CSV table of C-alpha atoms and ligand atoms in Angstrom, one decimal:
chain,number,residue,atom,x,y,z
A,1,MET,CA,3.3,-6.8,-11.4
A,2,GLN,CA,1.3,-9.4,-13.6
A,3,ARG,CA,-0.9,-12.1,-12.4
A,4,ALA,CA,-2.9,-14.7,-13.3
A,5,VAL,CA,-7.1,-15.0,-11.9
A,6,GLY,CA,-8.1,-18.4,-12.3
A,7,ARG,CA,-11.6,-19.2,-11.0
A,8,GLY,CA,-12.6,-23.0,-9.5
A,9,ARG,CA,-14.4,-24.9,-7.0
A,10,ALA,CA,-13.2,-27.7,-5.4
A,11,VAL,CA,-15.6,-30.9,-5.5
A,12,ALA,CA,-15.0,-33.2,-1.8
A,13,PRO,CA,-13.6,-36.1,-2.2
A,14,GLU,CA,-14.6,-39.6,-3.3
A,15,GLY,CA,-17.3,-40.8,-0.8
A,16,GLU,CA,-17.0,-37.6,1.8
A,17,THR,CA,-19.8,-35.9,1.4
A,18,ALA,CA,-18.4,-31.6,2.9
A,19,PRO,CA,-20.3,-29.1,-0.2
A,20,ALA,CA,-18.2,-27.6,-2.4
A,21,ARG,CA,-16.6,-24.8,-1.8
A,22,ALA,CA,-15.6,-22.4,-4.9
A,23,TRP,CA,-11.9,-21.3,-4.8
A,24,ASP,CA,-10.3,-18.6,-6.8
A,25,GLY,CA,-6.8,-19.2,-7.2
A,26,ARG,CA,-3.9,-16.1,-8.2
A,27,VAL,CA,-0.6,-17.1,-9.9
A,28,HIS,CA,2.8,-14.2,-8.4
A,29,PRO,CA,5.5,-14.7,-10.3
A,30,VAL,CA,9.1,-14.9,-9.0
A,31,ARG,CA,11.5,-13.1,-10.0
A,32,ASP,CA,15.2,-13.6,-9.5
A,33,GLN,CA,18.5,-10.7,-9.3
A,34,GLU,CA,17.8,-10.3,-13.2
A,35,ASP,CA,14.6,-9.8,-13.0
A,36,ARG,CA,13.4,-13.1,-14.5
A,37,ILE,CA,10.8,-14.7,-14.0
A,38,ASP,CA,12.0,-18.2,-12.4
A,39,ARG,CA,9.1,-19.2,-10.4
A,40,ALA,CA,5.4,-19.3,-9.9
A,41,VAL,CA,3.5,-18.8,-6.1
A,42,ARG,CA,-0.9,-19.9,-6.6
A,43,VAL,CA,-2.3,-18.8,-4.0
A,44,VAL,CA,-5.4,-20.2,-3.5
A,45,ARG,CA,-7.5,-19.0,-0.9
A,46,ASP,CA,-11.9,-19.9,-0.3
A,47,ALA,CA,-14.0,-17.7,-2.6
A,48,ALA,CA,-16.5,-16.8,-0.3
A,49,GLU,CA,-13.8,-15.8,2.8
A,50,ALA,CA,-12.3,-14.3,0.4
A,51,ARG,CA,-14.9,-11.9,-1.3
A,52,GLU,CA,-16.4,-11.2,2.9
A,53,ARG,CA,-13.0,-9.7,3.2
A,54,GLY,CA,-13.6,-7.2,0.2
A,55,ALA,CA,-10.2,-9.5,-1.3
A,56,VAL,CA,-11.4,-10.6,-4.2
A,57,ARG,CA,-12.6,-9.0,-6.9
A,58,ASP,CA,-15.4,-11.0,-8.1
A,59,ASP,CA,-16.3,-10.2,-11.7
A,60,GLY,CA,-19.6,-12.4,-12.4
A,61,PRO,CA,-21.5,-14.8,-10.2
A,62,SER,CA,-20.2,-17.6,-8.5
A,63,GLY,CA,-20.4,-19.8,-5.4
A,64,PRO,CA,-22.2,-22.9,-4.4
A,65,ASP,CA,-24.7,-20.6,-3.0
A,66,GLY,CA,-25.2,-17.6,-5.8
A,67,MET,CA,-25.0,-14.9,-4.0
A,68,ASP,CA,-22.7,-13.3,-7.1
A,69,GLU,CA,-22.0,-9.5,-6.3
A,70,LEU,CA,-24.1,-7.0,-5.9
A,71,SER,CA,-25.9,-8.9,-3.2
A,72,SER,CA,-22.3,-9.5,-1.8
A,73,LEU,CA,-21.8,-5.3,-2.0
A,74,ARG,CA,-25.9,-5.3,-0.7
A,75,LEU,CA,-24.7,-6.6,2.1
A,76,ARG,CA,-22.3,-5.1,3.0
A,77,LEU,CA,-23.6,-1.8,2.6
A,78,GLU,CA,-25.9,-2.5,4.5
A,79,ARG,CA,-23.7,-3.6,7.6
A,80,MET,CA,-22.1,-0.3,7.3
A,81,THR,CA,-24.7,1.8,7.0
A,82,ALA,CA,-26.3,-0.1,9.9
A,83,LEU,CA,-22.7,0.3,11.8
A,84,ASP,CA,-22.5,4.0,11.2
A,85,LYS,CA,-26.2,4.9,12.6
A,86,LEU,CA,-25.1,2.6,15.6
A,87,LYS,CA,-21.7,5.0,15.6
A,88,SER,CA,-23.8,7.9,15.2
A,89,ASP,CA,-26.5,7.2,18.3
A,90,PHE,CA,-23.6,5.8,20.3
A,91,MET,CA,-21.6,10.0,19.5
A,92,ASN,CA,-25.4,11.5,20.2
A,93,LEU,CA,-26.2,10.2,23.8
A,94,THR,CA,-22.2,10.2,24.8
A,95,THR,CA,-22.1,13.4,24.4
A,96,HIS,CA,-25.2,14.6,25.4
A,97,GLU,CA,-25.0,12.9,28.9
A,98,LEU,CA,-21.3,14.8,28.7
A,99,ARG,CA,-23.3,17.7,28.4
A,100,SER,CA,-24.8,18.3,32.1
A,101,PRO,CA,-22.4,16.7,33.9
A,102,LEU,CA,-19.3,19.1,32.9
A,103,ALA,CA,-21.3,22.0,33.2
A,104,ILE,CA,-22.3,21.6,36.5
A,105,VAL,CA,-18.2,21.1,37.3
A,106,TYR,CA,-18.0,23.6,35.2
A,107,GLY,CA,-20.3,26.3,37.5
A,108,TYR,CA,-19.1,25.3,40.3
A,109,LEU,CA,-14.7,25.6,40.0
A,110,SER,CA,-16.6,29.2,38.5
A,111,MET,CA,-17.7,29.8,41.5
A,112,MET,CA,-14.5,28.6,43.0
A,113,GLU,CA,-12.0,30.4,41.0
A,114,SER,CA,-14.6,33.3,42.2
A,115,GLY,CA,-14.5,33.6,45.6
A,116,MET,CA,-17.9,32.6,45.6
A,117,LEU,CA,-17.8,29.3,47.7
A,118,GLY,CA,-14.9,31.7,50.6
A,119,ASP,CA,-11.1,32.2,50.3
A,120,LEU,CA,-8.8,30.1,48.2
A,121,ALA,CA,-5.5,29.6,49.4
A,122,THR,CA,-2.7,30.5,46.2
A,123,GLU,CA,-2.4,26.7,45.4
A,124,LEU,CA,-5.6,25.9,45.1
A,125,ARG,CA,-6.3,28.8,43.5
A,126,GLU,CA,-4.0,27.4,40.8
A,127,ALA,CA,-5.7,23.9,40.5
A,128,VAL,CA,-9.6,25.6,40.3
A,129,THR,CA,-7.8,27.5,36.7
A,130,SER,CA,-6.0,24.1,35.7
A,131,SER,CA,-9.2,22.9,36.0
A,132,ILE,CA,-11.1,25.6,34.7
A,133,GLN,CA,-8.9,25.0,31.2
A,134,SER,CA,-9.2,21.3,31.2
A,135,VAL,CA,-13.0,21.1,31.5
A,136,GLU,CA,-14.1,23.9,29.0
A,137,LEU,CA,-11.4,22.2,26.7
A,138,MET,CA,-13.3,19.0,27.3
A,139,MET,CA,-16.1,21.4,26.5
A,140,GLN,CA,-14.8,22.0,23.2
A,141,LEU,CA,-14.6,19.0,22.4
A,142,VAL,CA,-17.9,17.3,22.9
A,143,THR,CA,-19.7,20.5,21.1
A,144,GLU,CA,-17.2,19.7,18.1
A,145,LEU,CA,-17.9,16.6,18.0
A,146,VAL,CA,-21.6,16.9,18.0
A,147,GLU,CA,-21.2,19.5,15.5
A,148,MET,CA,-19.2,16.7,14.0
A,149,ALA,CA,-22.7,14.6,14.1
A,150,ARG,CA,-25.2,17.1,13.3
A,151,LEU,CA,-22.3,17.5,10.0
A,152,ASP,CA,-23.1,13.9,9.4
A,153,GLU,CA,-26.6,14.0,9.4
A,154,THR,CA,-27.3,16.9,7.5
A,155,ARG,CA,-24.1,15.6,4.8
A,156,LEU,CA,-26.3,15.6,1.3
A,157,ASP,CA,-29.5,18.9,2.8
A,158,PRO,CA,-27.3,21.4,4.4
A,159,THR,CA,-29.5,24.8,5.6
A,160,ARG,CA,-29.3,28.0,3.0
A,161,ASP,CA,-30.5,30.5,4.9
A,162,PRO,CA,-29.9,34.0,2.9
A,163,VAL,CA,-27.7,35.5,6.0
A,164,ASP,CA,-25.4,39.0,5.9
A,165,LEU,CA,-21.9,37.8,5.9
A,166,THR,CA,-20.2,41.4,7.1
A,167,GLY,CA,-22.4,41.6,10.4
A,168,VAL,CA,-21.1,37.1,10.8
A,169,VAL,CA,-17.6,37.9,10.3
A,170,ALA,CA,-18.6,41.3,12.3
A,171,GLU,CA,-20.3,39.6,15.8
A,172,ALA,CA,-17.3,36.5,15.2
A,173,ALA,CA,-14.5,39.1,15.9
A,174,VAL,CA,-16.6,40.5,19.0
A,175,ARG,CA,-17.4,36.9,20.7
A,176,VAL,CA,-13.4,35.9,20.8
A,177,GLU,CA,-11.1,36.9,23.9
A,178,THR,CA,-8.7,38.3,22.7
A,179,SER,CA,-5.4,40.1,24.4
A,180,ASP,CA,-4.4,43.1,25.2
A,181,ARG,CA,-1.3,41.7,22.8
A,182,HIS,CA,-3.1,41.8,19.8
A,183,ARG,CA,-4.8,44.1,17.5
A,184,LEU,CA,-7.6,42.8,15.9
A,185,HIS,CA,-8.3,45.1,12.1
A,186,LEU,CA,-11.2,44.7,10.9
A,187,ASP,CA,-11.7,45.4,7.0
A,188,LEU,CA,-14.7,44.7,6.0
A,189,GLY,CA,-15.8,46.6,2.2
A,190,ALA,CA,-19.0,48.8,2.5
A,191,GLY,CA,-22.7,47.6,2.7
A,192,PRO,CA,-23.8,44.1,3.3
A,193,ALA,CA,-22.2,40.7,1.3
A,194,PRO,CA,-25.5,38.0,0.9
A,195,VAL,CA,-24.7,34.0,0.9
A,196,LEU,CA,-27.1,31.1,2.2
A,197,GLY,CA,-25.7,28.7,4.9
A,198,ASP,CA,-26.6,28.5,8.5
A,199,ARG,CA,-25.4,31.3,9.8
A,200,GLY,CA,-25.3,29.6,14.2
A,201,GLN,CA,-22.6,27.1,11.5
A,202,LEU,CA,-20.6,30.2,10.1
A,203,LEU,CA,-20.1,32.4,13.9
A,204,ARG,CA,-19.3,29.3,14.6
A,205,VAL,CA,-16.6,29.1,11.5
A,206,PHE,CA,-15.2,32.6,11.8
A,207,ALA,CA,-15.3,32.5,15.5
A,208,ASN,CA,-13.1,28.8,15.3
A,209,ILE,CA,-10.4,31.0,12.9
A,210,ILE,CA,-10.4,34.4,14.1
A,211,ASP,CA,-10.3,32.7,17.9
A,212,ASN,CA,-7.2,30.3,16.4
A,213,ALA,CA,-5.0,33.4,14.8
A,214,ILE,CA,-5.0,34.9,18.1
A,215,LYS,CA,-4.1,31.8,19.7
A,216,TYR,CA,-1.2,30.1,17.8
A,217,SER,CA,0.5,33.3,18.3
A,218,PRO,CA,1.0,33.8,21.8
A,219,SER,CA,4.5,36.3,21.0
A,220,GLY,CA,0.9,39.2,20.0
A,221,GLY,CA,0.8,41.1,16.9
A,222,GLU,CA,-1.8,42.4,14.5
A,223,ILE,CA,-5.3,40.0,13.0
A,224,GLY,CA,-5.8,41.2,10.2
A,225,VAL,CA,-9.7,40.1,9.4
A,226,ARG,CA,-10.3,41.2,5.3
A,227,MET,CA,-13.3,40.8,2.9
A,228,ARG,CA,-13.2,41.4,-1.0
A,229,ARG,CA,-16.6,40.4,-2.8
A,230,ALA,CA,-15.0,39.2,-6.8
A,231,GLY,CA,-17.3,38.4,-8.3
A,232,ARG,CA,-19.6,35.8,-7.8
A,233,GLN,CA,-17.9,34.6,-5.3
A,234,VAL,CA,-17.1,36.6,-1.0
A,235,ALA,CA,-14.1,35.9,0.4
A,236,VAL,CA,-12.7,36.6,3.8
A,237,ASP,CA,-8.3,36.9,4.6
A,238,ILE,CA,-8.3,36.6,8.8
A,239,ARG,CA,-4.4,37.1,8.0
A,240,ASP,CA,-2.0,36.6,11.6
A,241,GLN,CA,1.9,37.6,12.5
A,242,GLY,CA,1.9,34.2,14.7
A,243,LEU,CA,3.6,30.8,14.8
A,244,GLY,CA,3.2,29.8,10.9
A,245,ILE,CA,2.7,26.4,9.6
A,246,ALA,CA,6.0,24.5,7.9
A,247,PRO,CA,5.1,23.3,4.5
A,248,SER,CA,5.2,19.8,5.3
A,249,ASP,CA,2.1,19.8,8.2
A,250,MET,CA,0.4,21.6,6.0
A,251,ASP,CA,-2.5,19.2,4.3
A,252,ARG,CA,-2.9,18.1,8.3
A,253,LEU,CA,-4.3,21.1,8.9
A,254,PHE,CA,-7.9,20.3,7.9
A,255,THR,CA,-7.9,16.8,9.3
A,256,ARG,CA,-9.8,15.6,11.9
A,257,PHE,CA,-7.8,15.3,14.4
A,258,GLY,CA,-5.1,17.4,13.0
A,259,ARG,CA,-3.8,18.6,15.8
A,260,ILE,CA,0.3,20.1,14.8
A,261,VAL,CA,1.7,20.2,17.8
A,262,THR,CA,5.7,21.2,18.1
A,263,ALA,CA,7.8,22.6,20.8
A,264,ALA,CA,6.5,26.0,20.2
A,265,THR,CA,2.2,25.0,20.1
A,266,GLU,CA,2.3,22.4,22.3
A,267,GLY,CA,1.2,24.9,25.9
A,268,ILE,CA,-1.5,25.5,23.9
A,269,GLY,CA,-4.8,23.7,23.7
A,270,GLY,CA,-6.7,22.4,20.9
A,271,THR,CA,-8.4,19.1,20.1
A,272,GLY,CA,-7.5,19.4,16.2
A,273,LEU,CA,-11.4,19.0,15.1
A,274,GLY,CA,-12.3,22.9,14.5
A,275,LEU,CA,-10.8,23.6,11.0
A,276,TYR,CA,-11.8,20.0,10.1
A,277,LEU,CA,-15.6,21.8,10.9
A,278,CYS,CA,-14.4,24.7,9.1
A,279,ARG,CA,-13.3,23.4,5.9
A,280,GLU,CA,-16.8,20.7,5.9
A,281,LEU,CA,-19.2,23.0,6.8
A,282,VAL,CA,-18.2,25.5,4.2
A,283,ARG,CA,-16.9,22.7,1.3
A,284,ARG,CA,-21.1,22.2,1.7
A,285,LEU,CA,-22.1,25.3,1.2
A,286,GLY,CA,-19.7,25.2,-2.5
A,287,GLY,CA,-17.1,27.9,-1.0
A,288,ASP,CA,-13.8,26.1,0.4
A,289,VAL,CA,-11.1,27.3,3.2
A,290,THR,CA,-8.2,27.8,2.4
A,291,ALA,CA,-4.5,28.6,4.2
A,292,THR,CA,-0.9,30.0,3.2
A,293,SER,CA,2.3,30.3,6.0
A,294,VAL,CA,5.4,30.8,6.7
A,295,GLU,CA,6.8,29.2,9.5
A,296,GLY,CA,8.1,32.0,11.5
A,297,GLU,CA,6.0,34.4,9.7
A,298,GLY,CA,2.4,34.1,10.3
A,299,SER,CA,-0.2,32.2,8.7
A,300,THR,CA,-3.3,33.3,6.2
A,301,PHE,CA,-6.9,31.4,6.2
A,302,THR,CA,-8.8,32.7,3.7
A,303,VAL,CA,-12.9,31.2,3.6
A,304,GLN,CA,-14.1,31.3,0.5
A,305,LEU,CA,-17.7,31.1,-0.7
A,306,PRO,CA,-20.0,31.6,-3.5
A,307,ALA,CA,-22.3,35.6,-3.0
A,308,ALA,CA,-26.6,34.5,-2.6
A,309,PRO,CA,-28.5,35.3,-5.5
A,310,ALA,CA,-29.8,38.6,-6.4
A,311,GLY,CA,-33.2,37.3,-5.7
A,312,ALA,CA,-32.2,36.1,-2.0
A,313,ARG,CA,-31.1,39.5,-0.5
A,314,ALA,CA,-35.5,40.9,0.7
A,315,ARG,CA,-34.5,37.8,2.9
A,316,LEU,CA,-31.4,38.3,3.8
A,317,THR,CA,-30.8,38.4,8.2
A,318,SER,CA,-27.4,40.7,9.5
B,1,LIG,P1,-7.3,23.4,17.1
B,1,LIG,O1,-8.3,22.2,18.4
B,1,LIG,O2,-5.9,21.7,17.5
B,1,LIG,O3,-5.9,24.2,17.1
B,1,LIG,P2,-8.1,23.3,14.2
B,1,LIG,O4,-7.8,22.2,13.7
B,1,LIG,O5,-8.3,24.6,14.8
B,1,LIG,O6,-7.8,22.1,15.5
B,1,LIG,O7,-6.2,23.6,13.8
B,1,LIG,C1,-5.3,22.3,14.1
B,1,LIG,C2,-4.0,22.3,13.9
B,1,LIG,O8,-3.5,23.8,12.6
B,1,LIG,C3,-3.7,22.9,15.2
B,1,LIG,O9,-3.4,22.4,16.6
B,1,LIG,C4,-3.0,24.5,15.1
B,1,LIG,O10,-1.3,23.5,15.2
B,1,LIG,C5,-3.0,24.3,13.9
B,1,LIG,N1,-2.9,26.5,13.4
B,1,LIG,C6,-4.9,26.4,13.0
B,1,LIG,N2,-4.0,27.7,12.7
B,1,LIG,C7,-3.1,28.0,12.9
B,1,LIG,C8,-2.6,29.7,12.7
B,1,LIG,N3,-3.7,30.8,12.7
B,1,LIG,N4,-1.8,29.2,12.8
B,1,LIG,C9,-0.3,28.9,13.5
B,1,LIG,N5,-0.9,27.0,13.5
B,1,LIG,C10,-2.6,27.6,13.4
């Protein structure tokens, strides 16, 4: 639709001393049923107020107070930066304050479950076990929120230490809890696979994706982890034979709090932050995390990272 945009200044009626106001006017054509323009509506807004709300694009200096578009944008940027800092401080404070009490509750519940504090009746034991699962989920959420805040802080400058990805993937596979329904099969190839990054963060990326492969394969099956060295890239495929993901849900996989809740997954706990964090982290190192899936048959998640330059091998940590 075509729009005419006008700009002007409303002058106070004679005798009144109110300051003149700048206005922005837009003409919106109104069409009849045959799509012919038969009327036009003019919408006039207070320019300062509209600019404040970001509703009007200003092409040059305007307004009675002489504030041009640049200073208005600068002001908004400053406000947004201050708000962003406030949000980060709030997140840091609350997440750190939540950690200690959660750890204490978790400790006591674990002692109760193990029988250290005396025998428990069956109903009480079940209640304790389910409380432990909820506290574990809260602890995971807190950890991921801390991780998210940390990612924001290091947005422009991620750690880039030389790290051997084979050691990281092998350790991640040992860390995750498997059940006797799952078979974990590792094929990491020969020799080291040096990349640049933060070892602890990379460990969490792989532990998270392997853990998901197990979690979303409730009937069991094989979890295959295969490393490929392709030119200047290192890629790791994590393949499961689990629930899979519907094509319509694929674009929500890596979004913040992007849980996909279906009849099959509603009993499976999670925060919806894991994959978002994994991809953000890997992307900041110049790589990517992608997924393919067939609903009902399983999924493959691929983590791909640039191989470290030859000089970095000498400083490699496994
Ligand atoms: P969550 O904490 O919910 O597991 P993630 O960010 O790790 O959060 O994953 C987001 C969503 O993606 C999950 O809720 C789940 O529905 C889906 N998902 C992740 N991994 C798999 C997988 N291997 N198989 C099927 N669905 C998966």
